[in-house]
XYZ file of C-alpha atoms in Angstrom:
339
model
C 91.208 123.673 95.363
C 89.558 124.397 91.693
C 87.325 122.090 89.772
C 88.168 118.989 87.104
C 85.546 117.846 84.880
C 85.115 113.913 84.410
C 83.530 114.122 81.189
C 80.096 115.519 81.827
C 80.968 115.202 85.898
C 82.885 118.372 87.657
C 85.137 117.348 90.583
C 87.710 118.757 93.308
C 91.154 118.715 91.689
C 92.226 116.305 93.713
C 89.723 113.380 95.400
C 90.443 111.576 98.485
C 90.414 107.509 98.294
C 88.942 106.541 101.441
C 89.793 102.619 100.644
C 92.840 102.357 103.310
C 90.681 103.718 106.131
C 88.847 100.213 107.034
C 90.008 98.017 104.356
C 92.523 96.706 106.181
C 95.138 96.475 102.732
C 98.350 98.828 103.695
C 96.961 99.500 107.548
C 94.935 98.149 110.640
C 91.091 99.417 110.057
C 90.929 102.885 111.951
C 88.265 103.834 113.954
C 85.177 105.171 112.599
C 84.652 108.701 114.261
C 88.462 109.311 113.455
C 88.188 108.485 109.430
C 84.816 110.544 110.015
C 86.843 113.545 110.937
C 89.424 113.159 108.338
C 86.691 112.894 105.696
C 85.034 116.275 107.077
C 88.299 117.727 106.822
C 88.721 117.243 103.779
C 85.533 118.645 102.505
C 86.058 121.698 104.595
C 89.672 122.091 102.653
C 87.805 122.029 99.389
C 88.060 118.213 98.503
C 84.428 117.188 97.056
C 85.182 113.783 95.415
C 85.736 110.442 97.632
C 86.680 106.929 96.195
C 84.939 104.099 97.616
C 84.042 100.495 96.292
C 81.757 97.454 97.586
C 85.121 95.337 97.617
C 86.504 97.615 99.830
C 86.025 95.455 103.546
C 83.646 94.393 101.339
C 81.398 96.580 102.121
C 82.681 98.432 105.350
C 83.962 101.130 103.739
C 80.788 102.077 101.281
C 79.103 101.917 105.124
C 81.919 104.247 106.364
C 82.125 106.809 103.738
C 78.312 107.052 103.409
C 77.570 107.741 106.833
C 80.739 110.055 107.295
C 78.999 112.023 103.628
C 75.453 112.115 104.849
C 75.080 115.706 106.374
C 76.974 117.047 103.422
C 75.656 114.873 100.371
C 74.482 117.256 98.233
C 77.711 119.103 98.155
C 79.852 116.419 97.374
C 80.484 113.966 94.434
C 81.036 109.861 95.435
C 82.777 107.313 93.217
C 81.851 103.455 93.861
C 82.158 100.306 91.694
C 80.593 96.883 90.966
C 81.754 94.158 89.668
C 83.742 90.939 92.057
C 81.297 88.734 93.218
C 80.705 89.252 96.630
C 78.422 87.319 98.863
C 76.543 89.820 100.806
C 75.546 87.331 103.481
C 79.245 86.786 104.591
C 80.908 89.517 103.213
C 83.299 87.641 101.462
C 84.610 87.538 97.815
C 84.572 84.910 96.081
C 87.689 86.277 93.860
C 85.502 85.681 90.625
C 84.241 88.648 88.595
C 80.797 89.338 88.102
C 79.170 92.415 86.027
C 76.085 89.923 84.726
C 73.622 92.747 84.451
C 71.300 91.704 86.791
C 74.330 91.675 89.327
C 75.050 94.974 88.178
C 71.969 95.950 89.456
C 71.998 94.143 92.584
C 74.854 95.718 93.577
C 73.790 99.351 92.603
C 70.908 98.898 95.322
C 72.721 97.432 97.937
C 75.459 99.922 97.373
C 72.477 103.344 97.637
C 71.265 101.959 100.861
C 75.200 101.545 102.300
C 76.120 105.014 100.775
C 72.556 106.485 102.369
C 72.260 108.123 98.566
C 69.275 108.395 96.459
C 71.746 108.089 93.151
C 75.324 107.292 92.916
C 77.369 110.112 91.259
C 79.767 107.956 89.434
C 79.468 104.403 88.841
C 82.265 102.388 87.752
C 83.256 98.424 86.367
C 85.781 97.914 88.682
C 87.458 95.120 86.639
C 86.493 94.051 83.209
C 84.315 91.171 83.010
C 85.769 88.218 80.796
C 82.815 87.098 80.404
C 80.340 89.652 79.776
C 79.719 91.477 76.760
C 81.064 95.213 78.028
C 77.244 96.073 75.945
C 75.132 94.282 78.656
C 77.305 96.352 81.359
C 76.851 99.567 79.666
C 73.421 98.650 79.012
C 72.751 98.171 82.199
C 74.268 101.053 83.863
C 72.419 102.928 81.088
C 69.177 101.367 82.541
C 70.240 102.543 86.244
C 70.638 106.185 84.840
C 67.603 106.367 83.130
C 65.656 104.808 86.696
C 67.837 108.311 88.286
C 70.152 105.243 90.811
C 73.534 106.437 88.805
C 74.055 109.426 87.752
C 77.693 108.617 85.850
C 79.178 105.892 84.472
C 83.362 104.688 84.919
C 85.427 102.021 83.794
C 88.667 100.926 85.739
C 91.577 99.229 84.442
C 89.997 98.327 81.523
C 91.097 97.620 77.703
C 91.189 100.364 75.303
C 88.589 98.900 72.623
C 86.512 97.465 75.641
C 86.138 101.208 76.877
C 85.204 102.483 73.124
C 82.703 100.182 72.862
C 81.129 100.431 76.651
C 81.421 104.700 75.075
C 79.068 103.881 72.584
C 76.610 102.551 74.775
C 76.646 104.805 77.327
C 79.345 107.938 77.726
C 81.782 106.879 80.160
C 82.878 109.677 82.050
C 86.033 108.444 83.600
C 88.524 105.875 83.754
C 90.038 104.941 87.323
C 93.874 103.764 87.014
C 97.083 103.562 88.114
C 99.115 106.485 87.220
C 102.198 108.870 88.688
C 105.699 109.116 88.572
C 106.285 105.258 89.488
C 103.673 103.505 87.272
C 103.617 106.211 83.790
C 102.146 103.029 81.775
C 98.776 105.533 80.454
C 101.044 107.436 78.195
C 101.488 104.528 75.744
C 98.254 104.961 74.514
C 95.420 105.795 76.940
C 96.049 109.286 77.658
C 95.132 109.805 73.595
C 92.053 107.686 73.679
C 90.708 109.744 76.390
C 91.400 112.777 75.319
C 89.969 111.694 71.889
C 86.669 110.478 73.982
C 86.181 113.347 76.652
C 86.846 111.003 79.327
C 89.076 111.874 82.597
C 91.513 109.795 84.332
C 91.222 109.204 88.126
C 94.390 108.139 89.402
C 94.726 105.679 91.733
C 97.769 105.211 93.517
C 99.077 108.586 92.395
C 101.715 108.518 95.739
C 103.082 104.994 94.124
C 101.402 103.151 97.274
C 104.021 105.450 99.575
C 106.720 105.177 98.152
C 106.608 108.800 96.363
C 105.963 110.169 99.918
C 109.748 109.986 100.730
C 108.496 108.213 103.953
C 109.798 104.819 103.154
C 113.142 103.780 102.506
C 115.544 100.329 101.419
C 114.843 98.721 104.719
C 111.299 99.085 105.328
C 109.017 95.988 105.427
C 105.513 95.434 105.448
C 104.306 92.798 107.301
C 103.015 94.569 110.517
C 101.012 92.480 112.743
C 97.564 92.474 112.777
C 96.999 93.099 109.002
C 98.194 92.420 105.568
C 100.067 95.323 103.697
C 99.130 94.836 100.305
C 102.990 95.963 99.672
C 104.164 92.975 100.928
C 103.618 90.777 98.126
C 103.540 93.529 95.519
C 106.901 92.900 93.100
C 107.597 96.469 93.383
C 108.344 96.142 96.822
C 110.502 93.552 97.164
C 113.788 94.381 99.370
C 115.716 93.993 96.324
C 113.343 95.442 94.170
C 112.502 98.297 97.047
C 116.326 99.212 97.122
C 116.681 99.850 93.441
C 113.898 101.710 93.623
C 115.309 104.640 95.926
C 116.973 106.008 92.651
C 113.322 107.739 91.851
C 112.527 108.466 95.560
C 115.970 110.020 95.750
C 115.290 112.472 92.029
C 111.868 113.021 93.642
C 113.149 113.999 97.139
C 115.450 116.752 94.946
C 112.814 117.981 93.245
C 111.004 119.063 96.363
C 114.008 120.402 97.687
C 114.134 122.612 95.050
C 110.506 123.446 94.510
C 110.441 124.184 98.640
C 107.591 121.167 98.784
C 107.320 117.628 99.893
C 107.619 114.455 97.965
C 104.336 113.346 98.016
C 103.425 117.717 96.822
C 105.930 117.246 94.130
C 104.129 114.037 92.841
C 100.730 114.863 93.251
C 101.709 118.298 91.230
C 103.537 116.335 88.519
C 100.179 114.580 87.904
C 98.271 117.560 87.900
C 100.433 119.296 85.412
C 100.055 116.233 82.912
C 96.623 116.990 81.758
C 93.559 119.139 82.995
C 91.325 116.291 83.616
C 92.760 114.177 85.364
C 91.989 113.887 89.195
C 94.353 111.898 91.549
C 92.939 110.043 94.135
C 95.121 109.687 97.028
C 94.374 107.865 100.319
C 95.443 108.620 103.910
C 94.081 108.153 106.969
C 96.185 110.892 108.836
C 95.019 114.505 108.681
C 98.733 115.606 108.951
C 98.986 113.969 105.463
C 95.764 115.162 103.783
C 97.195 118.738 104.443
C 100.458 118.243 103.359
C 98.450 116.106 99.868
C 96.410 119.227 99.354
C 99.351 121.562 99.367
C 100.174 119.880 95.954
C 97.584 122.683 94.573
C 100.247 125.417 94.996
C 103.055 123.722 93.307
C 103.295 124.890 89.700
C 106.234 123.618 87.019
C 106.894 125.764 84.640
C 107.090 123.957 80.971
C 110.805 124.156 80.948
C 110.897 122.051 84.441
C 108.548 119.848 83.641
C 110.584 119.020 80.133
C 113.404 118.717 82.647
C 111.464 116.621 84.688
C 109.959 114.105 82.824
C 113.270 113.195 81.036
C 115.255 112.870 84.470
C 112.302 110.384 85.306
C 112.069 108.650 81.695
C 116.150 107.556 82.870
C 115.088 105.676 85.812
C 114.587 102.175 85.775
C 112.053 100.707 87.616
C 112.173 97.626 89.123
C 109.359 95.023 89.826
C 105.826 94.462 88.475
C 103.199 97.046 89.496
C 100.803 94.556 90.404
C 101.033 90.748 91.622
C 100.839 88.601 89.127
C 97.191 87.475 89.399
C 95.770 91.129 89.861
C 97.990 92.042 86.401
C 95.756 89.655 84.584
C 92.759 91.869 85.483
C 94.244 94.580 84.160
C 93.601 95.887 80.336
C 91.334 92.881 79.843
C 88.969 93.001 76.713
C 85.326 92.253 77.214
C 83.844 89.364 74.554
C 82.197 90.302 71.760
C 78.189 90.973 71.534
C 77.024 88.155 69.737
């Protein structure tokens, strides 16, 4: 598998996000023992980093991934984040944001009794707080460390002077957000700031949400019963939207061809190949699919293919917003200024 350092935190090469296996966002929630399995399987295929939030459910899937991680906690690294308000009473969200710092570290407790940890390897602002100087988060994250309750502290999604500042604070060690052959938005200008700042990149969504699997085509839909697909109000996903999108599925789908790999192996590789420290996240709840994920490893690009590459994708026009309109807004959002 080899090892990825998150600033001062070394990880598996690749992670595995374990929010689609109760969430209930692109699938029905599976059943506990069976996301339990695909969790140890992954550990026992090298995989030492798993994704998790409190928003996940809420809460459900902290519960799940801690208790699936608890005979094997001190070999393995887990990623969690504060910062939607979130009444633990119902378990509902409120859809505001929240990183006061006294909710900050409300949620850091709550969160170490759900994951069954003593300290929480990697901390992260899940979305920037408007209204909350991104000091008082870092601060108070800062506080958590020194108390030994975090161990690392993330940032995801946020705005690029937002994450210097929160850096002088405290070091952030990564950033969590969107990034692979669909959404290559980070190359404007965040790749350089964290390479400037020692920080890594987890990606999230690094399989574009399935559609860099191959696995879904022009006619697929998502509103299966039982459940909300996230995908089916996403702009990207759109039937119009969906069919103009098959040119990249198609240029992905000959890539693997050639390269004698997958589409979701040639993705996950691409990504890979783009920097040393960044670590893609992706989800699955089907142990047919982590193997065929974790196969990405052996996929190598020389420089001449990934030139080649890069500028067949650069020519494809995507189609669609990556996010719904009122998730966008969260996205890139600068904290207010210390006063």
């Amino acid at each position: 598998m080899g090892r990825r350092r998150l600033g001062a935190l070394e990880v598996s090469a690749i992670g595995l996000g374990c929010m689609s296996m109760n969430s209930g966002n692109y699938n029905p929630p599976k059943d506990k023992r069976e996301m339990a399995r695909v969790i140890h399987a992954a550990f026992e295929r090298g995989v030492t980093y798993f994704d998790t939030a409190e928003a996940y459910g809420p809460l459900v899937n902290e519960e799940l991934v801690g208790e699936a991680l608890a005979p094997i906690r001190t070999k393995v690294e887990i990623g969690t984040k504060f910062g939607f308000d979130i009444d633990y009473a119902t378990g509902r969200r409120s859809g505001r944001l929240n990183s006061r710092p006294e909710h900050v570290k409300a949620v850091a407790e709550a969160s170490l009794k759900r994951l069954r940890v003593e300290a929480i390897d990697l901390f992260y602002q899940h979305r920037v707080d408007p209204q909350v100087p991104i000091e008082d988060v870092a601060g108070a994250v800062k506080d958590l460390v020194r108390e030994g309750k975090v161990k690392h502290f993330g940032l995801s999604e946020p705005g690029m002077q937002t994450l210097r500042r929160a850096h002088a604070v405290h070091p952030v060690a990564a950033v969590q957000n969107e990034y692979s052959l669909l959404w290559r938005g980070p190359e404007r200008e965040e790749l350089a700031v964290f390479e400037e700042l020692g920080i890594g990149l987890v990606s999230w969504s690094p399989l574009g949400v399935g559609l860099l699997t191959g696995t879904i085509d022009a006619t697929t839909r998502f509103d299966g019963p039982g459940y909300t697909d996230y995908r089916l109000t996403n702009p990207r996903f759109t039937p119009e939207a969906l069919a103009a999108n098959m040119a990249l599925v198609d240029l992905v789908r000959a890539w693997a061809r050639r390269k004698q790999a997958t589409p979701a192996q040639i993705s996950l590789a691409w990504l890979l190949a783009q920097r040393p420290w960044i670590v893609p996240i992706p989800g699955t709840t089907d142990l047919r699919h982590l193997d065929e994920d974790l196969g990405a490893i052996d996929v190598v690009f020389t420089a001449q293919e990934l030139q080649e590459l890069n500028a067949a994708v650069s020519k494809v026009v995507i189609h669609g917003e990556r996010l719904r309109k009122e998730l966008l807004v969260l996205s890139q959002l600068e904290a207010p200024p210390k006063r």
